[in-house]
């Protein structure tokens, strides 16, 4: 939200009146001068004129998703690489890394409400034994890649106005996790106002502050531009961004094969590419890569009709099985193109949530017992159909997808820990180390491997290891 200096009370009042939102000024007179200024600046940064349409579209009606009639599964570069040459693409990716053309990009502006952790999610622990924070898990990938390829990989970290200061302070406190301070850039994404679910009204979080939420990971495509991050990349000669989310400590932050495919596969426009894993079952709640009118797109699990979700091909595999794991490569030129000329506008997605608010008749702060507001967010994968042509690359779930979304159950610290151990166990077994397993096949120990030690099984050959791991052992490599 941009601050516009010099706005007057009457300007703002007039604009609010025009869209029926003048209750936001109800407590203006009770505020001190600085808070009055802050409130007016905040309101000035909201696109008020767009509100009636948003309310109509997302609050009064829950817009139904129209399934394209020619919807088909998106083609993928399969893991077994029978039809493409993995070694060639790896080499191409490595060349781009050595030439300094690749930056890492992490979106870390989310609110992490499901996890219920008080603080930026990147400060939450991501490994089971050493309890490394998620930011460190990703930083170690970057450190390892810099060393491996003798290069600098700048890291762009998107925060939100709600967690920016705390995030930067965390990096400072931890010495940027061994990275060079000048190669780590932070910028804040935009926010959108949260809307009262019953009326569509804007809400006051405090008497002098409108309730807002970060504008979604899709907001990154604009924030990269408005923050000057894209300019910085152009100055450095960076051509592609490796996009990962903060909540997946297994993500291969830098993956030469994927970079090579994105940049040079014949059917890639090298604008935006994606990774997928095969869905575990029809009900798994992940978006699915599809294609319609020749364009790759992600359809959210809730939007894909049941018959399509459950449809299987002759081999019994789900036909629409390409689950999105929110890992992309995005070219700097693509982001620049989207932002140049016409305003970049991605569709918005609605979520219902509990938002504390100031009651405009009593001035009391209300803690709602259930969802009372609509939060609108843009999703980064909605930029895929804007590419001239986009590719999807299949990867192994155990190898790189264990997000921490919830405090327990699915996608929790416990499942993430199990996946990290399973990945490490497979690597150890691949080089001949025996790993104890329980009757259900799960490893009977806890193992974590830093990417600075190994990022695939073969790297462990250079590490001094026992012939077998003891049952119940904890091993941090
Ligand atoms: P999620 O969709 O899981 O959202 O974000 P969240 O806000 O972290 O968690 P919940 O839904 O409140 O429980 C996926 C990734 O996108 C980032 C998050 O930080 C995470 O890395 N994100 C999400 C942003 O950077 N900005 C946003 O506005 C939303």
Coordinates of C-alpha atoms and ligand atoms in Angstrom, one line a residue:
X1 CA 0.0 0.0 0.0
X2 CA 1.7 3.2 -1.1
X3 CA 1.6 6.2 1.1
X4 CA 0.4 9.3 -0.6
X5 CA 1.6 12.4 1.2
X6 CA -0.5 15.6 1.4
X7 CA -3.9 14.0 1.3
X8 CA -6.5 16.0 3.2
X9 CA -9.3 14.9 5.5
X10 CA -11.9 16.2 3.1
X11 CA -10.4 14.4 0.1
X12 CA -10.6 11.2 1.9
X13 CA -14.0 11.8 3.3
X14 CA -15.3 12.5 -0.2
X15 CA -13.8 9.3 -1.6
X16 CA -15.1 7.3 1.3
X17 CA -18.6 8.8 1.0
X18 CA -18.7 7.8 -2.6
X19 CA -18.2 4.2 -1.8
X20 CA -20.3 4.1 1.4
X21 CA -17.3 3.6 3.7
X22 CA -17.2 6.8 5.8
X23 CA -17.4 4.8 9.0
X24 CA -13.6 4.5 8.8
X25 CA -13.4 8.1 10.0
X26 CA -15.9 7.6 12.8
X27 CA -13.1 7.9 15.5
X28 CA -10.9 10.3 13.6
X29 CA -11.4 13.1 16.1
X30 CA -10.4 10.9 19.0
X31 CA -6.9 10.3 17.5
X32 CA -3.8 12.3 18.1
X33 CA -2.3 14.2 15.1
X34 CA 0.1 11.4 14.1
X35 CA -2.5 8.7 14.2
X36 CA -4.9 10.9 12.2
X37 CA -2.2 11.4 9.6
X38 CA -1.5 7.6 9.6
X39 CA -5.1 6.7 9.1
X40 CA -5.6 9.2 6.2
X41 CA -2.4 8.0 4.5
X42 CA -3.4 4.4 4.9
X43 CA -6.9 5.0 3.4
X44 CA -5.3 7.0 0.6
X45 CA -3.3 3.9 -0.4
X46 CA -6.4 1.8 -0.7
X47 CA -8.0 1.5 -4.2
X48 CA -11.4 2.6 -2.9
X49 CA -12.9 3.0 -6.3
X50 CA -12.4 -0.7 -6.9
X51 CA -14.2 -1.7 -3.7
X52 CA -17.8 -1.9 -4.9
X53 CA -16.8 -4.3 -7.6
X54 CA -14.7 -6.5 -5.2
X55 CA -17.6 -6.6 -2.7
X56 CA -20.1 -7.6 -5.4
X57 CA -17.7 -10.2 -6.8
X58 CA -16.2 -11.8 -3.7
X59 CA -18.5 -10.9 -0.7
X60 CA -22.0 -10.8 -2.0
X61 CA -21.5 -13.6 -4.4
X62 CA -19.0 -16.4 -4.2
X63 CA -17.8 -16.4 -7.7
X64 CA -18.1 -19.9 -9.2
X65 CA -15.1 -21.1 -11.1
X66 CA -15.8 -21.8 -14.8
X67 CA -14.1 -25.0 -15.9
X68 CA -12.8 -24.6 -19.4
X69 CA -14.4 -27.1 -21.8
X70 CA -11.1 -28.2 -23.3
X71 CA -9.4 -28.9 -19.9
X72 CA -6.7 -31.6 -20.0
X73 CA -3.8 -32.5 -17.8
X74 CA -0.7 -30.4 -18.4
X75 CA 2.1 -32.3 -20.1
X76 CA 5.1 -32.9 -17.7
X77 CA 8.8 -33.7 -17.9
X78 CA 8.6 -37.0 -16.2
X79 CA 11.0 -38.0 -13.4
X80 CA 12.2 -41.1 -15.2
X81 CA 13.6 -38.8 -18.0
X82 CA 13.2 -41.4 -20.8
X83 CA 12.2 -38.8 -23.3
X84 CA 14.6 -36.0 -22.3
X85 CA 18.2 -35.8 -21.4
X86 CA 18.6 -34.9 -17.8
X87 CA 22.4 -34.6 -18.0
X88 CA 22.2 -32.0 -20.8
X89 CA 19.7 -29.9 -18.9
X90 CA 21.7 -30.1 -15.7
X91 CA 24.7 -28.8 -17.5
X92 CA 22.7 -25.9 -18.9
X93 CA 21.4 -25.1 -15.5
X94 CA 24.9 -25.3 -14.0
X95 CA 26.3 -23.0 -16.7
X96 CA 23.6 -20.4 -15.8
X97 CA 24.5 -20.7 -12.2
X98 CA 28.2 -20.2 -12.8
X99 CA 27.5 -17.2 -14.9
X100 CA 25.6 -15.6 -12.0
X101 CA 22.2 -15.6 -13.9
X102 CA 20.2 -17.1 -11.1
X103 CA 18.8 -15.6 -7.9
X104 CA 16.8 -17.2 -5.1
X105 CA 13.4 -15.8 -4.2
X106 CA 11.4 -16.7 -1.2
X107 CA 7.9 -15.5 -0.3
X108 CA 7.7 -15.1 3.4
X109 CA 5.0 -12.5 3.9
X110 CA 2.2 -14.9 4.9
X111 CA 0.4 -14.8 8.2
X112 CA 0.8 -18.5 9.1
X113 CA -2.6 -18.6 10.8
X114 CA -3.0 -22.3 10.5
X115 CA 0.3 -23.0 12.3
X116 CA -0.7 -20.5 15.0
X117 CA 2.9 -19.4 15.5
X118 CA 3.4 -15.9 16.8
X119 CA 6.1 -14.5 14.5
X120 CA 7.3 -14.7 10.9
X121 CA 7.1 -18.3 9.8
X122 CA 10.7 -18.3 8.7
X123 CA 11.7 -18.0 12.3
X124 CA 9.9 -21.3 13.2
X125 CA 12.0 -24.4 13.4
X126 CA 12.3 -26.5 10.3
X127 CA 14.5 -29.4 11.3
X128 CA 13.9 -32.0 14.0
X129 CA 17.3 -32.3 15.8
X130 CA 19.1 -29.0 15.5
X131 CA 15.9 -27.0 15.3
X132 CA 17.2 -24.8 12.5
X133 CA 14.8 -22.0 11.7
X134 CA 13.2 -22.3 8.2
X135 CA 15.1 -19.2 7.0
X136 CA 18.4 -21.1 7.8
X137 CA 17.2 -24.2 6.0
X138 CA 16.9 -22.2 2.8
X139 CA 20.0 -20.1 3.4
X140 CA 22.1 -23.3 3.7
X141 CA 20.9 -24.4 0.2
X142 CA 22.1 -21.1 -1.1
X143 CA 25.4 -21.3 0.7
X144 CA 25.9 -24.9 -0.7
X145 CA 25.0 -23.8 -4.2
X146 CA 27.3 -20.8 -4.1
X147 CA 30.2 -23.0 -3.1
X148 CA 29.4 -25.8 -5.6
X149 CA 29.2 -23.4 -8.5
X150 CA 31.7 -20.7 -7.4
X151 CA 29.1 -18.0 -7.8
X152 CA 27.0 -15.5 -6.0
X153 CA 23.3 -16.3 -5.7
X154 CA 21.5 -13.2 -4.5
X155 CA 18.5 -13.9 -2.2
X156 CA 15.4 -11.8 -2.4
X157 CA 13.0 -12.3 0.5
X158 CA 9.5 -11.0 0.4
X159 CA 8.0 -10.0 3.7
X160 CA 4.7 -8.2 4.5
X161 CA 4.3 -4.9 6.3
X162 CA 3.2 -7.0 9.3
X163 CA 6.4 -9.0 9.6
X164 CA 9.1 -7.0 7.8
X165 CA 10.9 -5.5 10.7
X166 CA 11.0 -8.7 12.7
X167 CA 12.2 -10.7 9.7
X168 CA 15.1 -8.3 9.0
X169 CA 16.0 -8.2 12.7
X170 CA 16.1 -12.0 12.7
X171 CA 18.5 -12.1 9.8
X172 CA 20.7 -9.5 11.4
X173 CA 20.7 -11.4 14.7
X174 CA 21.8 -14.6 12.9
X175 CA 24.5 -12.9 10.8
X176 CA 22.5 -13.6 7.6
X177 CA 23.2 -17.3 8.3
X178 CA 26.6 -16.9 6.8
X179 CA 25.5 -15.2 3.6
X180 CA 26.8 -11.8 2.6
X181 CA 24.5 -9.1 3.8
X182 CA 24.8 -7.2 0.5
X183 CA 23.4 -10.2 -1.3
X184 CA 20.2 -10.6 0.7
X185 CA 17.5 -8.2 -0.1
X186 CA 14.2 -7.8 1.7
X187 CA 11.1 -6.1 0.4
X188 CA 7.5 -5.9 1.6
X189 CA 4.5 -7.0 -0.4
X190 CA 1.3 -5.0 -0.6
X191 CA -1.8 -5.4 1.5
X192 CA -5.6 -5.5 0.7
X193 CA -8.3 -4.5 3.1
X194 CA -10.2 -7.3 4.9
X195 CA -13.9 -7.0 4.2
X196 CA -16.8 -7.6 6.6
X197 CA -18.4 -10.9 5.4
X198 CA -22.0 -9.6 6.0
X199 CA -21.8 -6.1 4.6
X200 CA -18.6 -5.8 2.5
X201 CA -17.6 -2.9 4.7
X202 CA -13.9 -2.2 5.4
X203 CA -13.1 -2.9 9.1
X204 CA -11.1 -0.9 11.5
X205 CA -8.4 -3.0 13.3
X206 CA -7.9 0.0 15.6
X207 CA -9.5 3.3 15.7
X208 CA -6.7 4.7 13.6
X209 CA -6.0 1.7 11.4
X210 CA -7.9 -0.2 8.7
X211 CA -7.8 -4.0 9.0
X212 CA -5.7 -5.4 6.1
X213 CA -4.1 -8.6 5.0
X214 CA -1.0 -9.3 2.8
X215 CA -2.2 -9.5 -0.8
X216 CA -1.1 -13.1 -1.3
X217 CA 2.0 -14.7 -2.8
X218 CA 0.8 -13.5 -6.2
X219 CA 1.4 -10.0 -4.8
X220 CA 5.1 -10.8 -5.2
X221 CA 4.9 -10.2 -9.0
X222 CA 4.0 -6.6 -8.4
X223 CA 6.1 -6.1 -5.3
X224 CA 9.3 -7.4 -7.1
X225 CA 8.8 -4.5 -9.5
X226 CA 7.6 -1.7 -7.2
X227 CA 10.3 -2.4 -4.6
X228 CA 13.1 -2.0 -7.1
X229 CA 14.1 -5.7 -6.7
X230 CA 13.9 -6.3 -10.5
X231 CA 16.1 -3.3 -11.1
X232 CA 18.6 -4.7 -8.7
X233 CA 18.5 -8.0 -10.5
X234 CA 19.0 -6.3 -13.9
X235 CA 22.0 -4.4 -12.5
X236 CA 23.5 -7.7 -11.3
X237 CA 22.8 -9.5 -14.6
X238 CA 20.4 -12.0 -12.9
X239 CA 18.0 -13.5 -15.5
X240 CA 15.9 -16.0 -13.5
X241 CA 14.4 -16.3 -10.1
X242 CA 14.1 -19.6 -8.3
X243 CA 10.9 -19.2 -6.3
X244 CA 10.2 -21.2 -3.2
X245 CA 8.0 -20.7 -0.2
X246 CA 9.2 -20.3 3.3
X247 CA 7.3 -23.2 4.7
X248 CA 9.0 -26.0 2.8
X249 CA 12.4 -26.8 4.3
X250 CA 12.9 -29.6 1.8
X251 CA 12.7 -27.4 -1.3
X252 CA 15.7 -27.6 -3.5
X253 CA 16.2 -23.9 -3.5
X254 CA 18.6 -24.2 -6.4
X255 CA 18.1 -27.1 -8.8
X256 CA 20.3 -27.1 -11.9
X257 CA 18.1 -29.6 -13.8
X258 CA 15.0 -27.5 -13.3
X259 CA 16.9 -24.3 -14.2
X260 CA 18.1 -25.9 -17.4
X261 CA 14.7 -27.2 -18.4
X262 CA 13.1 -23.8 -17.7
X263 CA 15.7 -21.9 -19.6
X264 CA 16.1 -24.1 -22.6
X265 CA 13.5 -26.8 -23.1
X266 CA 12.0 -26.5 -26.6
X267 CA 8.5 -26.0 -25.3
X268 CA 9.5 -23.5 -22.6
X269 CA 9.3 -19.7 -23.2
X270 CA 11.6 -19.5 -20.2
X271 CA 9.1 -17.1 -18.5
X272 CA 7.7 -19.2 -15.7
X273 CA 8.0 -22.9 -15.1
X274 CA 6.8 -25.2 -12.3
X275 CA 7.5 -28.4 -10.4
X276 CA 4.9 -31.0 -9.6
X277 CA 4.6 -34.2 -7.6
X278 CA 2.2 -37.0 -8.3
X279 CA -0.9 -36.6 -6.1
X280 CA -1.1 -39.2 -3.3
X281 CA -4.9 -39.7 -3.7
X282 CA -7.8 -37.9 -5.4
X283 CA -8.7 -36.1 -2.2
X284 CA -5.2 -34.5 -1.6
X285 CA -5.7 -30.8 -1.2
X286 CA -3.2 -29.4 -3.7
X287 CA -3.8 -27.5 -6.9
X288 CA -3.4 -29.5 -10.1
X289 CA -1.5 -28.5 -13.3
X290 CA -3.9 -28.5 -16.2
X291 CA -3.9 -27.1 -19.7
X292 CA -6.7 -25.2 -21.5
X293 CA -6.6 -23.3 -24.8
X294 CA -2.9 -24.4 -25.0
X295 CA -2.0 -22.6 -21.7
X296 CA -0.8 -24.3 -18.5
X297 CA -2.7 -23.3 -15.4
X298 CA -3.2 -24.5 -11.9
X299 CA -6.7 -25.4 -10.9
X300 CA -7.4 -25.4 -7.2
X301 CA -8.5 -28.7 -5.7
X302 CA -11.8 -27.2 -4.6
X303 CA -12.5 -26.1 -8.2
X304 CA -11.7 -29.3 -10.0
X305 CA -14.9 -31.3 -10.5
X306 CA -15.1 -34.6 -8.8
X307 CA -15.3 -36.7 -11.9
X308 CA -12.0 -35.1 -13.1
X309 CA -10.4 -35.4 -9.7
X310 CA -11.1 -39.2 -9.6
X311 CA -10.6 -40.0 -13.3
X312 CA -7.9 -42.6 -14.0
X313 CA -6.0 -43.5 -17.1
X314 CA -5.5 -47.1 -18.4
X315 CA -2.6 -47.7 -16.0
X316 CA -4.7 -46.8 -13.0
X317 CA -2.9 -43.5 -12.4
X318 CA -5.0 -40.4 -11.7
X319 CA -5.4 -38.5 -15.0
X320 CA -5.2 -35.1 -13.3
X321 CA -2.4 -36.1 -10.9
X322 CA 0.2 -33.2 -11.3
X323 CA 0.1 -31.6 -7.8
X324 CA 1.5 -28.2 -7.5
X325 CA 4.2 -27.8 -4.8
X326 CA 4.7 -24.1 -5.2
X327 CA 8.2 -24.2 -6.7
X328 CA 8.7 -22.1 -9.8
X329 CA 11.4 -20.5 -12.0
X330 CA 10.4 -17.0 -13.1
X331 CA 12.3 -14.9 -15.5
X332 CA 13.2 -11.3 -14.7
X333 CA 12.0 -10.2 -18.1
X334 CA 8.6 -11.9 -17.5
X335 CA 8.1 -9.9 -14.3
X336 CA 9.2 -6.7 -16.1
X337 CA 6.8 -7.4 -19.0
X338 CA 3.8 -8.1 -16.7
X339 CA 4.4 -4.8 -14.9
X340 CA 5.1 -2.6 -17.9
X341 CA 2.2 -1.0 -19.7
X342 CA -1.1 -2.3 -18.3
X343 CA -1.4 -2.9 -14.7
X344 CA -0.6 -6.5 -13.7
X345 CA -3.9 -7.8 -12.4
X346 CA -4.2 -11.4 -11.3
X347 CA -7.6 -12.8 -10.2
X348 CA -8.3 -12.7 -6.5
X349 CA -9.2 -15.7 -4.3
X350 CA -11.3 -15.3 -1.2
X351 CA -10.8 -16.9 2.2
X352 CA -13.0 -16.5 5.2
X353 CA -11.2 -15.6 8.5
X354 CA -11.6 -14.2 11.9
X355 CA -10.6 -10.5 12.0
X356 CA -10.8 -8.6 15.3
X357 CA -12.3 -5.2 14.6
X358 CA -13.5 -2.0 16.3
X359 CA -17.3 -1.8 16.5
X360 CA -18.1 1.5 14.8
X361 CA -21.0 2.3 17.1
X362 CA -19.4 1.5 20.5
X363 CA -15.6 1.8 19.8
X364 CA -15.1 -1.5 21.5
X365 CA -12.7 -4.1 20.0
X366 CA -14.6 -7.2 19.1
X367 CA -12.9 -10.6 18.9
X368 CA -15.2 -12.6 16.7
X369 CA -15.9 -16.2 17.7
X370 CA -16.0 -17.3 14.1
X371 CA -15.0 -16.1 10.6
X372 CA -16.4 -12.6 10.1
X373 CA -14.3 -11.3 7.2
X374 CA -13.3 -12.0 3.7
X375 CA -9.6 -11.9 2.9
X376 CA -8.6 -11.5 -0.7
X377 CA -5.3 -12.8 -2.1
X378 CA -3.6 -13.2 -5.5
X379 CA -1.9 -16.5 -6.2
X380 CA 1.4 -16.6 -8.0
X381 CA 0.5 -19.6 -10.2
X382 CA -2.2 -17.5 -11.8
X383 CA 0.6 -15.9 -13.8
X384 CA 1.2 -19.2 -15.6
X385 CA -1.4 -18.6 -18.4
X386 CA 0.2 -15.3 -19.1
X387 CA 3.3 -17.1 -20.3
X388 CA 3.7 -17.7 -24.0
X389 CA 4.5 -21.3 -23.1
X390 CA 5.2 -22.9 -19.7
X391 CA 6.6 -26.3 -18.7
X392 CA 6.0 -28.5 -15.7
X393 CA 8.8 -30.8 -14.3
X394 CA 7.9 -33.8 -12.1
X395 CA 9.9 -34.3 -9.0
X396 CA 9.9 -36.7 -6.0
X397 CA 7.7 -35.8 -3.1
X398 CA 10.1 -37.3 -0.6
X399 CA 12.9 -35.4 -2.1
X400 CA 11.4 -32.0 -1.9
X401 CA 8.0 -31.5 -0.5
X402 CA 7.2 -31.4 3.2
X403 CA 5.5 -28.1 3.9
X404 CA 4.8 -26.9 7.5
X405 CA 1.3 -25.5 7.3
X406 CA -0.5 -26.8 10.4
X407 CA 0.5 -27.3 14.1
X408 CA -0.4 -31.0 13.9
X409 CA -1.9 -33.6 11.5
X410 CA -1.1 -33.2 7.8
X411 CA 1.6 -30.8 6.7
X412 CA 2.9 -30.3 10.2
X413 CA 6.3 -30.2 11.9
X414 CA 5.9 -33.9 12.6
X415 CA 5.2 -34.9 9.0
X416 CA 8.0 -32.7 7.8
X417 CA 10.4 -34.3 10.2
X418 CA 9.3 -37.8 9.0
X419 CA 9.9 -36.8 5.4
X420 CA 13.3 -35.3 6.1
X421 CA 14.3 -38.6 7.9
X422 CA 12.9 -40.7 5.0
X423 CA 14.8 -38.7 2.4
X424 CA 18.0 -39.0 4.4
X425 CA 17.4 -42.7 5.0
X426 CA 17.0 -43.3 1.3
X427 CA 20.2 -41.5 0.5
X428 CA 22.1 -43.5 3.2
X429 CA 20.7 -46.8 1.9
X430 CA 21.6 -45.8 -1.6
X431 CA 25.3 -45.6 -0.6
X432 CA 25.2 -48.8 1.4
X433 CA 24.5 -47.6 5.0
X434 CA 21.9 -49.7 6.8
X435 CA 19.0 -47.8 8.3
X436 CA 16.7 -49.4 10.9
X437 CA 13.1 -49.6 9.8
X438 CA 9.9 -50.3 11.7
X439 CA 7.4 -53.0 10.6
X440 CA 5.4 -50.4 8.7
X441 CA 8.6 -49.5 6.7
X442 CA 9.2 -46.1 8.4
X443 CA 12.8 -45.4 9.5
X444 CA 13.3 -46.1 13.2
X445 CA 15.6 -43.1 13.8
X446 CA 15.7 -39.4 13.2
X447 CA 18.1 -38.0 10.6
X448 CA 18.6 -34.6 9.2
X449 CA 21.0 -33.6 6.5
X450 CA 22.1 -30.1 5.9
X451 CA 22.4 -29.1 2.2
X452 CA 25.9 -27.9 3.0
X453 CA 26.7 -31.6 3.7
X454 CA 24.7 -33.2 0.9
X455 CA 22.0 -32.4 -1.5
X456 CA 21.8 -35.8 -3.1
X457 CA 22.8 -39.4 -2.1
X458 CA 26.2 -39.3 -3.9
X459 CA 27.4 -36.3 -1.8
X460 CA 27.2 -38.6 1.3
X461 CA 30.0 -40.7 -0.1
X462 CA 32.5 -38.0 1.0
X463 CA 31.1 -38.0 4.6
X464 CA 32.5 -40.4 7.3
X465 CA 29.5 -42.5 8.2
X466 CA 28.9 -45.7 10.3
X467 CA 28.0 -48.9 8.3
X468 CA 24.6 -48.9 10.0
X469 CA 22.5 -46.5 12.0
X470 CA 21.4 -47.6 15.4
X471 CA 17.7 -48.0 16.2
X472 CA 16.3 -44.9 17.8
X473 CA 19.4 -42.8 16.9
X474 CA 19.3 -39.1 16.2
X475 CA 21.8 -38.2 13.5
X476 CA 22.4 -34.7 12.2
X477 CA 24.7 -34.6 9.2
Ligands
LIG1 P1 0.1 -20.0 2.6 O1 -0.9 -20.0 1.5 O2 0.4 -21.3 3.3 O3 -0.4 -18.9 3.7 O4 1.4 -19.4 2.1 P2 0.2 -18.5 5.1 O5 -0.2 -17.1 5.2 O6 1.7 -18.7 5.2 O7 -0.5 -19.4 6.1 P3 -2.0 -19.5 6.5 O8 -2.8 -19.7 5.3 O9 -2.4 -18.1 7.2 O10 -2.1 -20.6 7.5 C1 2.3 -20.1 1.2 C2 3.6 -19.2 1.1 O11 3.2 -18.0 0.6 C3 3.7 -16.9 1.4 C4 3.8 -17.6 2.8 O12 4.7 -16.9 3.6 C5 4.3 -19.0 2.4 O13 5.7 -18.9 2.1 N1 2.7 -15.9 1.4 C6 1.4 -16.1 1.5 C7 3.2 -14.6 1.2 O14 4.4 -14.3 1.1 N2 2.3 -13.6 1.2 C8 1.0 -13.8 1.4 O15 0.2 -12.8 1.3 C9 0.5 -15.1 1.5

